[in-house]
Amino acid sequence: MGGNHTQIEFILLGITDSPSAQTPLFVFFLLIYIVTLVGNVGIITLVRVSPSLHTPMYFFLTHFAFTDICYSTAISPRMLADLLSEDKTISFSECMMQFLIFTFFAVTECHLLAMMAYDRHVAICQPLLYVTIISSRVCWQLVTSSYLFAFLSAIIYSWGVFGRSFCGPNHIDHFFCDVVPVLKLVCSDTHSREMVIFAFVTINGVGAIMVISLSYISILNTVLRMCSAQSRARAFHTCASHLMAVVLFFGTAFFMYLQPPSSHGRLDKVASIFYSVVTPMLNPFIYSLRNKEVKGALIKCRRRFFNHWQHLVMEGNHTKAELILLGITDRPYSQTPLFVFFLLIYIVTLVENVCIIILMQVSPSLHTPMYFFLTHFAFVEVCYSTVISPRMLADLLSEDKTISFSECMMQFLTFIFFGSAECHLLAMMAYDRHIAICRPLLYVTIISSRVCWQLVASSYLFAFLTAVICTWCIFGGPLCGPKHIDHFFCDIVPVLKLICPNKYSSEMVIFAFISINVVGMSMVILLSYISILHAVLRMCSTQSRARAFHTCASHLMAVVLFFGSAFFMYLQPPSSHRSLDKVASIFYSMVTPMLNPFIYSLRNREVKGALLKCGRRLLSQWQNKRVVSSRTCSSS
């Protein structure tokens, strides 16, 4: 593309430049995005599993929901990251791809709305020929043609916008790479390209509106000739949801794109938020709350799921009602000393990790990617230690060691979630050290604030997926045999022993996911340290080598502690599990979370320096307060 070398990156100014408004807006738009995903995925799933919805109308609706997910996803994650990040730069290629993807799915949505109007036209005006005209083959042809024409339009739009040189200010006064704000940065005359873009927008927007308008004129003419008031009401009701979706989408699109360039103002951002973020969230509600067929299918699915769940409960209710944790030991005289010992460990774990988190927040010298990951690491340590320790301490003092099926499942789910998240965080910290030592000049660019948030968010998401799948494999079927769990919490190995005989597939799925987490993250760490070692050995200065090794020492110790016990516990054959498993479990679930803060504070000069500064600051504040209070007393 001629001349695009003149601008290799842009800066998105975002929704607002007010720091006080950014966090509330982040929470608000995050909730909207989650509701959008859940609502549209719910619509797609419901149409797929409900035979009563296997009609052309709902076939188009599934594609409509899919495009809502995609074009909202093209914008929302980046917008959310920018609300939390100070670095709002976006590369030329990223900007162009965001524009291309958004345009592709937005144009597809235009065509789908037109097709849905045509479908309603045929259903009401020619009901006897409906099955013949809107056949399965015709549906696929219409949807395919919409995707093809949308792709052609997106390519032409992208060429029209990004095919010229960019110069001058590189600030895009928007929260994503949209047509109007990006065109303002083009150096050369944009009139011809604006005309091409305007022509294609008119073909897509106005053309789709014409199809919709003609369809509804024909529908209105047919409905007014109906004799029965009930028939007219039913006909209008089937069109109500679609009409609302049309008004929401095309109203804001026309306001945004079919006004003269000189008229664009601050309201553009509001209109963009509405059609790109809010409308995809509202569409599932419009099609479910105002549609009897969808509501009926939803009720049927809920009943089917409830009946299936009841059947599973009935199959294994003799064991699922409650389970018994046998605990660490059955010797009464050793339980009280063990309670005191583990209570002290738990208190120390909480105090240390909370102190690490607070220290990172209040010390500007520790506001770096390495310590950003460390705060999340400390948070995870607190959480997954808390999942186990309180219950274990209570069982050491109690004679009743029963745990309900749901409590056991929730303990297992949360423990796997935080355990998997810790695996990923350790791998990210290794990658962070690899970039800091091997590519120090590019460190700030590669490990930016946005990248840090993306890495942490992806670790939590994959950990949640792993936890859900492992929990489903174990607790999704009936449990047979004795209900005694020979452990102090609901861990994988002892609970697997309670599954009914056909448990091989569950073991394989769990083993595969644990291998991905434990072995996969170990490989990331290993490759990072091989690269670090190679870079360190090429350093000329002994002092530089010592400093490089010193920055990695704390992390290496944490890795050995965590992965050593995890490998011993989970990656040995089931037949090899023995009494030492409890010792290994105690080590990685209670002792390791207590040791990690010591490792990162005692062996880290920056942490010790920040701790000393905080201590001096608190001492000076306390001394100042004493001086002020003594002066007040003497004056009075």
XYZ file of C-alpha atoms in Angstrom, residues 30-415:
386
model
C -17.219 -5.624 30.492
C -20.653 -6.610 31.856
C -22.268 -5.635 28.530
C -19.724 -7.733 26.594
C -20.220 -10.778 28.859
C -24.028 -10.488 28.507
C -23.579 -10.163 24.698
C -21.511 -13.355 24.527
C -23.770 -15.349 26.862
C -26.993 -14.133 25.207
C -25.921 -14.796 21.612
C -24.209 -18.122 22.368
C -27.390 -19.066 24.250
C -29.522 -18.250 21.176
C -27.257 -20.319 18.876
C -27.228 -23.282 21.284
C -31.001 -23.124 21.830
C -31.761 -23.129 18.086
C -29.365 -26.057 17.548
C -30.805 -28.280 20.308
C -34.512 -27.456 19.787
C -36.150 -29.329 16.841
C -39.084 -26.880 16.925
C -36.690 -24.068 15.933
C -35.177 -25.863 12.926
C -36.833 -23.469 10.460
C -35.404 -20.923 7.971
C -36.275 -17.991 10.257
C -34.149 -19.381 13.108
C -31.451 -20.548 10.701
C -30.958 -16.870 9.773
C -31.195 -15.945 13.467
C -28.261 -18.214 14.381
C -26.078 -16.507 11.769
C -27.331 -13.136 13.002
C -26.294 -14.043 16.582
C -22.922 -15.302 15.300
C -22.212 -11.983 13.504
C -23.257 -10.067 16.653
C -20.655 -12.025 18.656
C -17.932 -11.503 16.046
C -18.323 -7.825 15.344
C -18.721 -7.014 19.032
C -15.544 -9.052 19.721
C -13.676 -7.087 17.038
C -14.129 -3.956 19.182
C -14.929 -4.659 22.854
C -11.740 -6.477 24.066
C -9.484 -3.754 22.635
C -11.720 -0.993 24.037
C -11.711 -2.645 27.495
C -7.908 -3.017 27.457
C -7.483 0.656 26.524
C -9.700 1.751 29.432
C -7.170 0.188 31.838
C -3.970 0.885 29.925
C -1.909 4.057 29.591
C -0.400 2.822 26.322
C -3.193 3.134 23.739
C -1.067 2.715 20.623
C -2.278 0.403 17.859
C -0.097 -0.660 14.925
C -1.059 0.097 11.320
C -1.709 -3.614 10.586
C -3.760 -4.113 13.781
C -5.862 -1.053 12.972
C -6.462 -2.249 9.399
C -7.410 -5.785 10.544
C -9.809 -4.452 13.175
C -11.453 -2.263 10.542
C -11.642 -5.134 8.014
C -13.176 -7.622 10.487
C -15.653 -5.119 11.909
C -16.770 -4.007 8.422
C -17.117 -7.619 7.225
C -19.455 -8.651 10.046
C -21.387 -5.359 10.099
C -22.145 -5.631 6.348
C -23.092 -9.296 6.817
C -25.562 -8.198 9.488
C -27.142 -5.716 7.030
C -27.753 -8.519 4.530
C -29.023 -10.954 7.163
C -31.610 -8.428 8.359
C -32.773 -8.043 4.736
C -32.983 -11.843 4.322
C -34.965 -12.217 7.529
C -37.428 -9.570 6.224
C -37.746 -11.489 2.927
C -38.303 -14.721 4.898
C -41.170 -13.062 6.830
C -42.583 -11.709 3.546
C -42.755 -15.194 1.984
C -44.104 -16.773 5.226
C -47.013 -14.271 5.456
C -47.700 -13.430 1.794
C -47.116 -16.868 0.231
C -47.532 -19.388 3.096
C -48.409 -22.342 0.812
C -45.181 -21.906 -1.176
C -42.988 -21.087 1.858
C -41.309 -24.516 2.130
C -40.635 -24.547 -1.626
C -39.299 -20.984 -1.922
C -37.300 -20.824 1.347
C -35.786 -24.312 1.122
C -32.655 -25.404 2.989
C -30.578 -24.946 -0.181
C -31.922 -21.433 -0.734
C -31.144 -20.528 2.906
C -27.512 -21.588 2.512
C -27.244 -19.759 -0.841
C -28.595 -16.537 0.682
C -26.301 -16.711 3.730
C -23.231 -17.599 1.630
C -23.925 -14.744 -0.798
C -24.216 -12.321 2.151
C -20.818 -13.400 3.511
C -19.212 -13.165 0.053
C -20.601 -9.704 -0.708
C -19.680 -8.537 2.805
C -16.098 -9.753 2.293
C -15.882 -7.908 -1.058
C -17.249 -4.737 0.576
C -14.824 -5.025 3.530
C -11.841 -5.360 1.160
C -12.927 -2.303 -0.839
C -13.590 -0.256 2.324
C -10.165 -1.217 3.731
C -8.451 -0.313 0.443
C -10.330 3.000 0.348
C -9.269 3.920 3.897
C -5.800 2.361 4.321
C -4.576 2.464 0.704
C -3.119 5.994 0.961
C -0.344 7.667 2.942
C -0.921 8.746 6.538
C 0.879 11.777 7.916
C 0.512 14.524 10.478
C -1.011 13.640 13.887
C -1.478 9.927 14.482
C -4.274 10.343 17.053
C -7.558 8.578 16.191
C -10.326 10.361 18.097
C -12.322 7.171 18.624
C -12.221 3.911 20.586
C -11.666 1.755 17.487
C -10.483 2.169 13.890
C -13.674 3.399 12.228
C -14.041 4.982 8.762
C -14.587 8.628 9.676
C -11.824 9.200 12.285
C -9.211 7.244 10.273
C -9.974 9.088 7.019
C -9.122 12.374 8.792
C -5.476 11.210 9.064
C -5.013 10.530 5.334
C -2.573 12.968 3.671
C -3.688 12.843 0.040
C -7.015 13.840 -1.471
C -9.626 11.388 -0.177
C -12.603 12.627 -2.202
C -12.565 9.811 -4.773
C -12.157 7.133 -2.131
C -14.845 8.700 0.024
C -17.167 8.464 -2.971
C -16.355 4.753 -3.446
C -16.924 4.067 0.262
C -20.131 6.136 0.227
C -21.350 4.190 -2.819
C -20.761 0.802 -1.163
C -22.287 1.973 2.126
C -25.317 3.100 0.155
C -25.541 -0.245 -1.687
C -25.312 -2.174 1.576
C -27.270 0.097 3.919
C -29.851 1.692 1.616
C -30.126 -1.458 -0.535
C -30.879 -3.616 2.529
C -33.362 -1.008 3.788
C -35.146 -1.067 0.404
C -35.485 -4.868 0.567
C -36.802 -4.609 4.134
C -39.192 -1.751 3.264
C -40.632 -3.519 0.186
C -41.010 -6.749 2.202
C -42.944 -4.971 4.953
C -45.094 -3.014 2.480
C -46.104 -6.351 0.943
C -46.639 -7.851 4.446
C -48.791 -4.869 5.479
C -50.864 -5.133 2.315
C -51.454 -8.862 2.928
C -52.218 -8.432 6.641
C -54.796 -5.670 5.994
C -56.671 -8.023 3.649
C -56.941 -10.714 6.347
C -60.438 -11.218 7.702
C -59.543 -12.443 11.189
C -58.225 -9.968 13.784
C -56.402 -12.876 15.437
C -54.572 -13.705 12.189
C -53.536 -10.056 11.768
C -52.250 -9.909 15.378
C -50.267 -13.142 14.906
C -48.746 -11.871 11.639
C -47.683 -8.554 13.215
C -46.310 -10.391 16.278
C -43.979 -12.566 14.158
C -42.484 -9.397 12.649
C -42.170 -7.337 15.854
C -38.766 -8.709 16.973
C -37.224 -8.275 13.533
C -38.553 -4.714 13.184
C -37.037 -3.723 16.540
C -33.646 -5.171 15.507
C -33.836 -3.276 12.180
C -34.620 0.048 13.874
C -31.785 -0.383 16.413
C -29.144 -1.318 13.841
C -30.006 0.907 10.871
C -30.996 3.923 12.965
C -27.533 4.319 14.474
C -25.747 3.198 11.255
C -27.526 5.858 9.161
C -26.794 8.502 11.787
C -23.116 7.530 11.799
C -22.291 6.965 8.136
C -24.857 8.763 5.949
C -24.303 12.279 7.242
C -21.930 14.803 5.571
C -18.282 14.639 6.814
C -18.531 18.159 8.240
C -21.402 17.097 10.518
C -19.444 14.476 12.476
C -19.144 15.444 16.141
C -19.012 14.100 19.671
C -22.276 12.188 19.266
C -20.476 9.846 16.844
C -18.867 7.980 19.752
C -22.253 7.544 21.441
C -23.770 6.227 18.198
C -20.782 3.884 17.690
C -21.096 2.518 21.242
C -24.778 1.918 20.655
C -24.519 -0.062 17.406
C -21.218 -1.854 18.145
C -21.598 -2.669 21.860
C -25.185 -2.165 23.063
C -27.203 -3.468 20.060
C -25.499 -6.935 19.995
C -26.425 -7.241 23.693
C -30.080 -6.251 23.154
C -30.800 -8.487 20.133
C -30.959 -11.814 22.077
C -33.409 -10.226 24.548
C -35.567 -8.906 21.685
C -35.730 -12.331 20.024
C -36.337 -14.257 23.266
C -38.593 -12.018 25.365
C -40.891 -11.147 22.444
C -41.001 -14.571 20.802
C -43.314 -17.338 22.041
C -41.507 -20.077 20.081
C -38.117 -19.154 21.575
C -39.573 -18.889 25.078
C -41.320 -22.267 24.619
C -38.091 -23.918 23.403
C -36.221 -22.380 26.333
C -38.732 -23.814 28.828
C -38.531 -27.258 27.148
C -34.712 -27.207 27.252
C -34.753 -26.217 30.905
C -37.152 -29.067 31.741
C -35.055 -31.533 29.745
C -31.881 -30.437 31.524
C -33.584 -30.567 34.922
C -34.952 -34.069 34.224
C -31.505 -35.246 33.077
C -29.913 -33.785 36.206
C -32.554 -35.456 38.403
C -31.858 -38.772 36.650
C -28.138 -38.439 37.375
C -28.863 -37.603 40.998
C -31.197 -40.615 41.318
C -28.513 -42.903 39.862
C -25.967 -42.008 42.462
C -27.955 -40.471 45.283
C -26.781 -43.024 47.820
C -23.242 -41.687 47.461
C -23.858 -38.153 46.232
C -25.841 -37.072 49.280
C -22.636 -36.726 51.250
C -19.034 -37.918 51.326
C -16.595 -38.387 54.218
C -13.102 -36.897 54.231
C -10.764 -39.181 56.187
C -8.333 -36.262 56.722
C -4.587 -36.199 57.344
C -4.617 -38.614 60.277
C -7.068 -40.644 62.344
C -4.990 -40.403 65.558
C -6.845 -38.192 68.069
C -3.726 -37.187 70.040
C -1.974 -35.746 66.949
C -4.949 -33.734 65.648
C -4.647 -30.756 68.055
C -0.890 -30.213 67.461
C -1.505 -30.503 63.708
C -4.364 -27.975 63.969
C -2.086 -25.430 65.684
C 0.746 -26.070 63.219
C -1.401 -25.698 60.074
C -3.304 -22.727 61.520
C 0.010 -20.886 61.975
C 1.029 -21.794 58.403
C -2.293 -20.511 57.056
C -2.100 -17.223 59.021
C 1.486 -16.647 57.858
C 0.421 -17.417 54.259
C -2.386 -14.861 54.357
C -0.323 -12.125 56.046
C 2.695 -12.558 53.740
C 0.806 -12.681 50.459
C -1.512 -9.803 51.359
C 1.578 -7.776 52.358
C 3.231 -8.592 49.009
C 0.107 -7.359 47.149
C -0.106 -4.141 49.222
C 3.635 -3.503 48.849
C 3.385 -3.787 45.044
C 0.478 -1.339 44.982
C 2.018 1.366 47.204
C 5.603 1.220 45.865
C 6.093 3.049 42.533
C 9.464 1.307 42.050
C 7.617 -2.038 41.836
C 5.120 -0.928 39.172
C 6.711 -3.150 36.524
C 5.407 -6.189 34.578
C 7.404 -8.605 36.774
C 5.721 -7.386 39.953
C 2.350 -7.084 38.212
C 2.517 -10.843 37.614
C 3.755 -11.336 41.184
C 0.673 -9.579 42.645
C -1.596 -11.967 40.719
C 0.613 -14.868 41.802
C 0.223 -13.831 45.467
C -3.548 -13.406 44.998
C -3.826 -16.931 43.538
C -1.737 -18.327 46.423
C -4.124 -16.754 48.953
C -7.170 -18.120 47.114
C -6.135 -21.678 46.509
C -4.715 -22.035 50.013
C -8.042 -20.693 51.364
C -9.974 -23.268 49.330
C -8.326 -26.073 51.361
C -6.982 -24.867 54.719
C -10.160 -23.708 56.558
C -11.989 -26.975 55.799
C -8.956 -29.076 56.767
C -8.540 -27.145 60.060
C -12.219 -27.602 60.902
C -11.978 -31.363 60.245
C -8.982 -31.673 62.584
C -11.161 -30.474 65.494
C -14.455 -32.041 64.453
C -15.706 -35.603 64.706
C -18.171 -35.049 61.847
C -16.037 -35.009 58.691
C -18.834 -35.311 56.162
C -18.862 -33.014 53.137
C -21.851 -32.636 50.827
C -21.579 -33.549 47.158
C -21.992 -29.900 46.057
C -19.396 -28.655 48.609
C -16.906 -31.259 47.408
C -17.518 -30.328 43.764
C -17.106 -26.587 44.444
C -13.905 -27.164 46.440
C -12.532 -29.273 43.580
C -13.550 -26.692 40.929
C -12.016 -23.691 42.722
C -8.830 -25.580 43.626
